[in-house]
Coordinates of C-alpha atoms in Angstrom, one line a residue:
Chain A
M357 CA -19.0 19.6 11.4
N358 CA -20.9 16.3 11.1
A359 CA -18.0 14.5 9.6
P360 CA -17.2 11.3 11.2
D361 CA -13.8 11.1 12.9
R362 CA -11.0 9.9 10.5
F363 CA -9.8 7.3 12.9
E364 CA -13.0 5.5 12.7
L365 CA -11.6 3.9 9.5
F366 CA -9.2 1.8 11.5
I367 CA -9.7 1.8 15.3
I368 CA -11.8 -0.8 16.5
P369 CA -14.0 0.3 19.4
D370 CA -13.6 -1.3 22.9
G371 CA -15.4 -4.5 23.2
V372 CA -16.0 -5.1 19.4
K373 CA -14.5 -8.2 17.8
K374 CA -12.5 -7.8 14.8
I375 CA -14.4 -10.7 13.1
T376 CA -17.8 -12.3 13.9
Y377 CA -19.7 -14.9 11.9
T378 CA -23.3 -16.2 11.9
Y379 CA -24.6 -19.4 10.1
D380 CA -27.2 -18.9 7.5
P381 CA -30.5 -20.2 9.0
K382 CA -31.6 -21.6 5.6
I383 CA -28.8 -22.9 4.0
D384 CA -26.3 -25.6 5.2
N385 CA -22.8 -24.8 5.3
A386 CA -23.1 -21.2 4.6
A387 CA -22.2 -18.3 7.0
T388 CA -21.9 -14.5 6.9
F389 CA -18.5 -13.0 8.3
V390 CA -18.5 -9.4 9.4
I391 CA -14.9 -7.9 9.7
Q392 CA -14.7 -4.7 11.2
K393 CA -12.5 -1.9 9.9
E394 CA -11.4 -3.3 6.7
D395 CA -12.0 -2.4 3.2
H396 CA -11.7 -3.7 -0.4
S397 CA -8.0 -4.3 0.0
L398 CA -8.7 -7.2 2.5
G399 CA -12.2 -8.1 1.3
N400 CA -11.4 -8.8 -2.3
L401 CA -8.1 -10.6 -1.3
I402 CA -9.9 -13.1 0.9
R403 CA -12.8 -13.5 -1.7
Y404 CA -10.1 -14.5 -4.2
S405 CA -8.4 -16.7 -2.0
L406 CA -11.6 -18.6 -1.1
L407 CA -12.7 -18.8 -4.8
K408 CA -9.4 -21.0 -5.5
E409 CA -10.6 -23.6 -3.1
P410 CA -12.6 -26.3 -4.8
Q411 CA -14.8 -26.8 -1.5
V412 CA -16.2 -23.3 -1.7
I413 CA -19.3 -23.0 -3.7
F414 CA -19.8 -19.4 -3.1
A415 CA -17.7 -16.5 -1.9
G416 CA -18.6 -13.0 -2.1
Y417 CA -18.0 -9.8 -0.2
K418 CA -19.4 -6.3 0.1
M419 CA -19.1 -3.1 2.0
P420 CA -22.5 -2.3 2.7
H421 CA -22.0 1.5 3.1
P422 CA -19.2 3.8 2.4
L423 CA -19.4 5.3 5.9
E424 CA -19.3 2.0 7.7
H425 CA -15.8 0.4 7.6
V426 CA -17.1 -3.0 7.7
V427 CA -16.7 -6.0 5.2
V428 CA -19.3 -8.4 4.9
L429 CA -18.1 -11.9 3.5
K430 CA -20.6 -14.4 2.5
V431 CA -19.4 -18.0 2.1
M432 CA -20.9 -21.2 1.1
T433 CA -19.1 -24.5 1.2
T434 CA -19.5 -28.1 0.3
K435 CA -20.6 -30.3 3.2
D436 CA -17.5 -32.0 3.8
T437 CA -16.0 -28.8 5.4
K438 CA -17.1 -25.6 7.3
P439 CA -17.2 -22.1 6.1
E440 CA -15.0 -20.8 9.1
A441 CA -12.4 -23.5 8.3
M442 CA -12.2 -22.3 4.6
V443 CA -12.0 -18.7 5.5
A444 CA -9.2 -19.5 8.1
K445 CA -7.4 -21.3 5.2
A446 CA -7.9 -18.7 2.8
I447 CA -6.5 -16.2 5.4
N448 CA -3.4 -18.5 6.0
D449 CA -2.9 -19.0 2.3
S450 CA -2.9 -15.2 1.7
I451 CA -0.5 -14.7 4.4
A452 CA 1.8 -17.3 2.9
E453 CA 1.4 -15.6 -0.4
V454 CA 2.2 -12.3 0.9
S455 CA 5.3 -13.6 2.8
H456 CA 6.5 -15.2 -0.3
L457 CA 6.1 -12.0 -2.2
R458 CA 8.0 -10.1 0.4
A459 CA 10.9 -12.6 0.4
K460 CA 11.0 -12.2 -3.4
F461 CA 10.9 -8.6 -3.3
V462 CA 13.8 -8.4 -0.9
E463 CA 15.7 -10.9 -3.0
E464 CA 15.1 -8.8 -6.1
L465 CA 15.9 -5.5 -4.4
G466 CA 19.3 -6.9 -3.3
R467 CA 19.9 -8.1 -7.0
V468 CA 19.1 -4.7 -8.5
R469 CA 21.3 -3.0 -5.8
T470 CA 24.2 -5.3 -6.5
Q471 CA 24.0 -4.5 -10.2
M472 CA 23.9 -0.8 -9.5
A473 CA 26.9 -0.8 -7.3
A474 CA 28.6 -2.8 -10.0
A475 CA 27.8 -0.2 -12.7
P476 CA 27.3 3.1 -11.0
D477 CA 28.1 5.1 -14.0
K478 CA 25.3 3.8 -16.0
A479 CA 22.9 4.5 -13.1
G480 CA 24.4 8.0 -12.6
E481 CA 23.7 9.0 -16.3
K482 CA 20.0 8.1 -15.9
D483 CA 19.2 10.1 -12.8
Q484 CA 22.1 12.6 -11.9
D485 CA 20.2 14.7 -9.5
H486 CA 19.2 11.9 -7.3
E487 CA 21.3 9.8 -5.1
I488 CA 21.3 6.3 -6.4
L489 CA 20.8 3.6 -3.7
H490 CA 24.3 2.5 -3.5
S491 CA 25.0 -0.4 -1.3
T492 CA 27.3 -3.5 -1.3
P493 CA 25.7 -6.8 -1.6
Q494 CA 26.4 -7.3 2.2
Q495 CA 24.5 -4.3 3.0
A496 CA 21.7 -5.0 0.6
Q497 CA 21.0 -8.3 2.4
P498 CA 19.0 -7.3 5.5
V499 CA 16.8 -4.8 3.7
Q500 CA 14.3 -3.6 6.1
L501 CA 10.7 -3.9 5.1
R502 CA 8.5 -2.2 7.4
H503 CA 4.8 -2.2 8.1
Q504 CA 4.2 -5.8 6.9
E505 CA 1.6 -8.0 8.5
P506 CA 3.0 -10.4 11.1
I507 CA 4.5 -13.2 9.1
V508 CA 3.4 -16.5 9.7
T509 CA 5.9 -19.4 9.0
P510 CA 5.1 -21.6 6.1
E511 CA 4.5 -24.6 8.3
S512 CA 1.4 -22.9 9.8
S513 CA 0.0 -22.1 6.5
Q514 CA 0.1 -25.6 5.5
P515 CA -3.3 -26.9 4.7
G516 CA -5.5 -28.3 7.5
V517 CA -3.2 -26.7 10.2
Y518 CA -4.8 -23.6 11.4
L519 CA -2.7 -21.4 13.7
P520 CA -4.7 -18.3 14.9
N521 CA -2.9 -15.1 14.1
P522 CA -2.5 -13.6 17.6
N523 CA -3.3 -10.0 16.3
V524 CA -6.7 -11.1 15.0
D525 CA -9.4 -11.9 17.5
M526 CA -10.9 -15.0 15.7
D527 CA -13.3 -16.9 17.7
F528 CA -13.7 -20.3 16.1
Chain B
M878 CA -15.7 -32.6 -15.4
N879 CA -13.8 -30.7 -18.2
P880 CA -10.5 -32.3 -18.4
Q881 CA -8.7 -29.2 -19.4
I882 CA -9.2 -27.4 -16.0
D883 CA -6.2 -28.2 -13.9
L884 CA -7.3 -28.7 -10.4
T885 CA -3.9 -28.3 -9.0
D886 CA -3.7 -24.9 -10.4
R887 CA -6.8 -23.8 -9.2
N888 CA -6.4 -25.1 -5.7
G889 CA -2.7 -24.7 -5.1
L890 CA -2.7 -28.0 -3.3
Q891 CA -0.9 -31.2 -4.2
G892 CA -1.3 -33.8 -1.4
D893 CA -0.4 -31.9 1.7
K894 CA 1.9 -29.5 0.1
W895 CA 1.2 -26.0 -0.8
V896 CA 2.3 -25.6 -4.6
G897 CA -0.1 -22.6 -5.4
P898 CA 1.0 -20.0 -7.8
K899 CA 3.8 -18.3 -6.2
P900 CA 4.1 -14.6 -7.2
E901 CA 7.0 -13.4 -9.0
I902 CA 8.3 -9.7 -8.8
K903 CA 11.0 -8.0 -11.1
I904 CA 12.3 -4.5 -10.6
Q905 CA 12.8 -2.6 -13.9
D906 CA 14.0 0.6 -12.5
L907 CA 15.2 1.7 -9.1
T908 CA 16.1 5.4 -7.9
E909 CA 15.9 7.1 -4.8
E910 CA 12.3 8.4 -5.5
N911 CA 11.0 5.9 -8.0
I912 CA 10.6 2.1 -8.6
R913 CA 9.2 0.5 -11.5
F914 CA 8.4 -3.2 -11.0
T915 CA 6.3 -6.0 -12.7
L916 CA 4.3 -8.3 -10.4
S917 CA 3.3 -11.6 -12.1
N918 CA 1.8 -15.1 -11.2
T919 CA -0.7 -13.8 -9.0
D920 CA -4.2 -12.3 -9.0
L921 CA -5.8 -9.0 -9.6
S922 CA -6.8 -8.9 -6.0
M923 CA -3.4 -9.3 -4.8
A924 CA -1.9 -6.6 -7.0
N925 CA -4.8 -4.2 -6.2
A926 CA -4.5 -4.8 -2.5
L927 CA -0.7 -4.0 -2.8
R928 CA -1.5 -0.9 -4.6
R929 CA -4.2 0.3 -2.1
I930 CA -1.9 -0.5 0.9
M931 CA 1.1 1.5 -0.5
I932 CA -1.3 4.4 -1.0
S933 CA -3.1 4.3 2.3
E934 CA -1.9 2.0 5.0
V935 CA 1.8 2.3 5.1
P936 CA 2.8 4.4 8.2
T937 CA 4.9 7.3 8.0
I938 CA 5.7 10.3 10.1
A939 CA 4.2 14.0 9.6
I940 CA 3.8 17.0 11.6
D941 CA 0.5 16.6 13.5
M942 CA 0.3 19.3 16.2
V943 CA 1.5 22.8 15.9
E944 CA 1.9 25.3 18.9
I945 CA 2.3 28.9 17.3
E946 CA 4.1 31.0 19.9
L947 CA 4.6 33.9 17.6
N948 CA 3.2 34.6 14.0
T949 CA 3.7 38.1 12.7
S950 CA 3.7 36.9 8.9
V951 CA 1.1 37.7 6.5
L952 CA -0.3 34.2 6.6
A953 CA -2.8 33.0 9.1
D954 CA -1.8 30.3 11.8
E955 CA -4.1 27.5 10.4
F956 CA -2.5 28.2 7.0
I957 CA 0.9 27.8 8.1
A958 CA -0.1 24.8 10.4
H959 CA -1.5 23.0 7.4
R960 CA 1.6 23.8 5.2
L961 CA 3.9 22.4 8.1
G962 CA 1.8 19.1 8.1
L963 CA 2.3 18.5 4.4
I964 CA 6.2 18.6 4.6
P965 CA 7.6 15.2 3.8
L966 CA 9.7 13.7 6.7
D967 CA 12.3 10.9 6.6
S968 CA 10.1 8.1 7.9
T969 CA 12.6 5.2 7.6
E970 CA 12.4 5.0 11.5
A971 CA 8.8 5.0 11.6
E972 CA 8.6 1.4 12.9
K973 CA 10.5 2.6 16.1
I974 CA 7.9 5.3 17.0
K975 CA 4.7 4.3 18.5
Y976 CA 1.1 5.6 17.5
T977 CA 0.2 8.1 20.2
R978 CA -3.1 6.1 20.7
D979 CA -1.0 3.1 21.8
C980 CA 1.3 5.1 24.0
S981 CA 0.8 5.7 27.6
C982 CA 1.3 9.3 27.7
S983 CA -1.7 11.6 27.6
Q984 CA -0.8 13.8 24.8
Y985 CA 2.8 13.3 23.3
C986 CA 6.0 12.0 24.6
P987 CA 9.4 11.3 22.9
I988 CA 8.2 7.7 22.5
C989 CA 5.4 8.5 20.2
S990 CA 6.3 11.8 18.6
V991 CA 9.2 14.0 17.4
E992 CA 9.5 17.7 18.3
M993 CA 10.5 20.2 15.7
T994 CA 11.0 23.9 16.1
L995 CA 10.9 26.7 13.5
N996 CA 12.3 30.1 14.6
V997 CA 12.9 32.5 11.9
K998 CA 12.9 36.4 11.9
C999 CA 13.6 38.7 8.9
T1000 CA 15.9 41.4 10.0
Q1001 CA 17.1 42.9 6.6
E1002 CA 15.7 45.9 5.0
N1003 CA 14.2 45.4 1.5
V1004 CA 14.6 41.5 1.5
T1005 CA 12.0 38.8 1.4
K1006 CA 13.1 36.1 3.5
D1007 CA 12.0 32.5 2.6
V1008 CA 11.1 30.2 5.4
T1009 CA 11.6 26.7 4.1
S1010 CA 11.7 23.2 5.6
K1011 CA 15.5 23.6 6.0
D1012 CA 14.7 26.0 8.8
L1013 CA 12.9 23.1 10.8
I1014 CA 15.1 22.1 13.5
S1015 CA 14.4 18.5 14.5
S1016 CA 14.9 17.0 18.1
D1017 CA 15.7 13.7 16.5
P1018 CA 18.3 13.4 13.8
R1019 CA 16.5 10.3 12.3
V1020 CA 13.4 12.4 11.5
V1021 CA 14.2 15.3 9.4
P1022 CA 12.6 17.0 6.4
I1023 CA 13.6 15.3 3.1
Y1024 CA 14.8 16.9 0.0
S1025 CA 15.4 15.6 -3.6
G1026 CA 19.0 16.0 -4.1
K1027 CA 21.7 17.8 -2.2
N1028 CA 21.1 21.4 -3.6
A1029 CA 17.3 21.2 -3.3
P1030 CA 16.0 24.5 -1.8
G1031 CA 13.6 22.8 0.4
V1032 CA 9.8 23.2 0.9
L1033 CA 8.7 26.8 1.1
I1034 CA 6.6 27.5 4.2
A1035 CA 6.2 31.2 4.1
K1036 CA 7.9 34.5 3.1
L1037 CA 8.9 37.3 5.5
R1038 CA 9.8 40.9 5.3
K1039 CA 11.6 43.0 7.8
G1040 CA 10.3 42.7 11.3
Q1041 CA 8.1 39.7 10.6
E1042 CA 8.8 36.6 12.9
L1043 CA 7.7 32.9 13.1
K1044 CA 8.1 31.1 16.3
I1045 CA 6.5 27.7 16.1
K1046 CA 6.8 24.3 17.8
C1047 CA 5.8 21.3 15.8
I1048 CA 4.9 17.7 17.0
A1049 CA 5.4 15.1 14.3
K1050 CA 3.6 11.9 14.9
K1051 CA 3.1 8.6 13.2
G1052 CA -0.1 8.0 11.1
V1053 CA -1.3 6.3 8.0
A1054 CA -2.9 8.0 5.1
K1055 CA -6.2 6.6 5.6
E1056 CA -6.5 9.3 8.4
H1057 CA -5.0 12.2 6.3
A1058 CA -3.2 12.2 3.1
K1059 CA -0.1 14.0 4.6
W1060 CA 0.8 10.6 5.9
S1061 CA 0.9 9.0 2.5
P1062 CA 4.3 7.5 1.6
C1063 CA 4.0 7.9 -2.2
A1064 CA 3.0 10.6 -4.8
A1065 CA 1.5 8.4 -7.4
I1066 CA 1.3 4.9 -8.2
A1067 CA 0.7 3.9 -11.9
F1068 CA -0.9 0.6 -12.2
E1069 CA -1.6 -1.2 -15.4
Y1070 CA -2.3 -4.6 -16.6
D1071 CA -3.3 -6.3 -19.9
P1072 CA -2.0 -3.7 -22.3
H1073 CA -3.7 -5.0 -25.4
N1074 CA -7.1 -5.3 -23.6
R1075 CA -7.3 -8.9 -24.3
L1076 CA -9.6 -9.5 -21.4
R1077 CA -11.9 -6.7 -22.6
H1078 CA -11.9 -5.1 -19.1
T1079 CA -12.3 -1.8 -20.9
E1080 CA -13.8 -0.4 -24.0
Y1081 CA -12.0 2.0 -26.1
W1082 CA -14.0 4.9 -27.6
F1083 CA -13.0 5.7 -31.1
E1084 CA -14.1 7.8 -34.0
E1085 CA -13.1 5.6 -36.8
D1086 CA -10.1 3.3 -36.0
E1087 CA -9.4 2.3 -32.6
K1088 CA -5.7 1.2 -33.3
K1089 CA -4.9 4.6 -35.0
E1090 CA -6.5 6.7 -32.3
W1091 CA -5.3 5.2 -29.1
P1092 CA -1.5 5.3 -28.4
K1093 CA 0.1 1.9 -27.5
S1094 CA 0.9 1.2 -24.0
K1095 CA 4.7 1.5 -23.0
V1096 CA 4.6 -2.1 -21.4
G1097 CA 2.8 -3.4 -24.6
A1098 CA 6.0 -5.1 -25.7
E1099 CA 6.1 -7.2 -22.5
E1100 CA 3.1 -9.2 -23.6
P1101 CA 2.4 -10.8 -26.9
E1102 CA 0.1 -8.8 -29.2
P1103 CA -3.3 -10.9 -29.9
S1104 CA -3.5 -11.9 -33.5
E1105 CA -6.3 -10.5 -35.8
G1106 CA -9.7 -12.2 -35.2
E1107 CA -8.4 -14.3 -32.3
P1108 CA -11.6 -15.8 -30.6
F1109 CA -12.3 -14.1 -27.1
D1110 CA -11.4 -16.3 -24.2
Y1111 CA -13.7 -15.2 -21.2
N1112 CA -11.9 -17.4 -19.0
L1113 CA -8.7 -15.6 -19.2
K1114 CA -7.5 -13.9 -16.1
P1115 CA -5.0 -11.1 -15.7
N1116 CA -1.6 -12.4 -14.6
K1117 CA 1.0 -9.7 -15.2
F1118 CA 0.7 -6.2 -13.4
Y1119 CA 2.9 -3.2 -13.9
F1120 CA 3.7 -0.8 -11.1
N1121 CA 5.3 2.5 -11.0
V1122 CA 5.6 3.8 -7.7
E1123 CA 6.9 7.5 -6.9

């Protein structure tokens, strides 16, 4: 009866920003980011991406409460950069990595399907009950991969160049 | 500074060029229902994000609203509605269907939903009629219940005796498994890394001998086995991740 609505997990209420940040009042070059309606999938990924940067002194994330779908990210950087710039870079690097992974997967899928089409007997032995994904190499090329994050071209993910993702309301 | 630490590797930058670790992916096995692949050259957080997203954030289509016109079967309306929701539908075209919340219509429309009807009556004496997902008639040929193999019987919804009837209108909508598990695109995901427990992310409980009592991992051959008495390197990071998505 008192259960919160399930859509609260991923729908941002009107007038709420996806991501906000405040500077730490006591430590220089440190900030706390609050990302709405996200979980460990994104939080851990950004944290890892941030820790790869040598200018980042500290990066950590938490989900303060299991019923609040909020990720709190704390970042401290060296004084030659700003936390928000590093977070933006980390996000762009992650997007670049994911789009690379996606391209790799499509490539590999095309390779495997070509192989299967070349040797259908062998594949059929393994799994007779199920239809094997037969397709010619030509068909295998435009593999549809759905539900991916909007892909940012590699140019925009170059270091130092930050192109805001139109889907994320970031106010830097 | 420790000369052993390679900054280019940690940072992924060389001058202005991104030369960071490029993830690799290798498919071992692919069928209609199963894919087994190895992801390497990336971090645990990326592999785990991929796993979590496959489980809960890939949109699919499932029956979400049910209008029961007639139900004279032995099952309660809610019971049947719940079963209908769990029937797997072909979601290849899920991208072309809008979320209802993003649609301009007030409740549902052909842009954000697919209508399905179930109209079955048992007329024969002394026969139990099985109502399965094959009796569901979809208004859209792209979104239909799926079966494993051509001769599969379909998903059983209810059983009817003479005179019992089901007349139901179902509205299938797009959603993600975060909201309800019926929208999950996969049955199970096996995720494994570090088969020899080199990183000591886990500790094996044993009576007398760990090696005798614990079976070896199937993917163990993919990575070299550590030699006896090898010193523990706490800086090691997992690098190869084994997936099996059903």
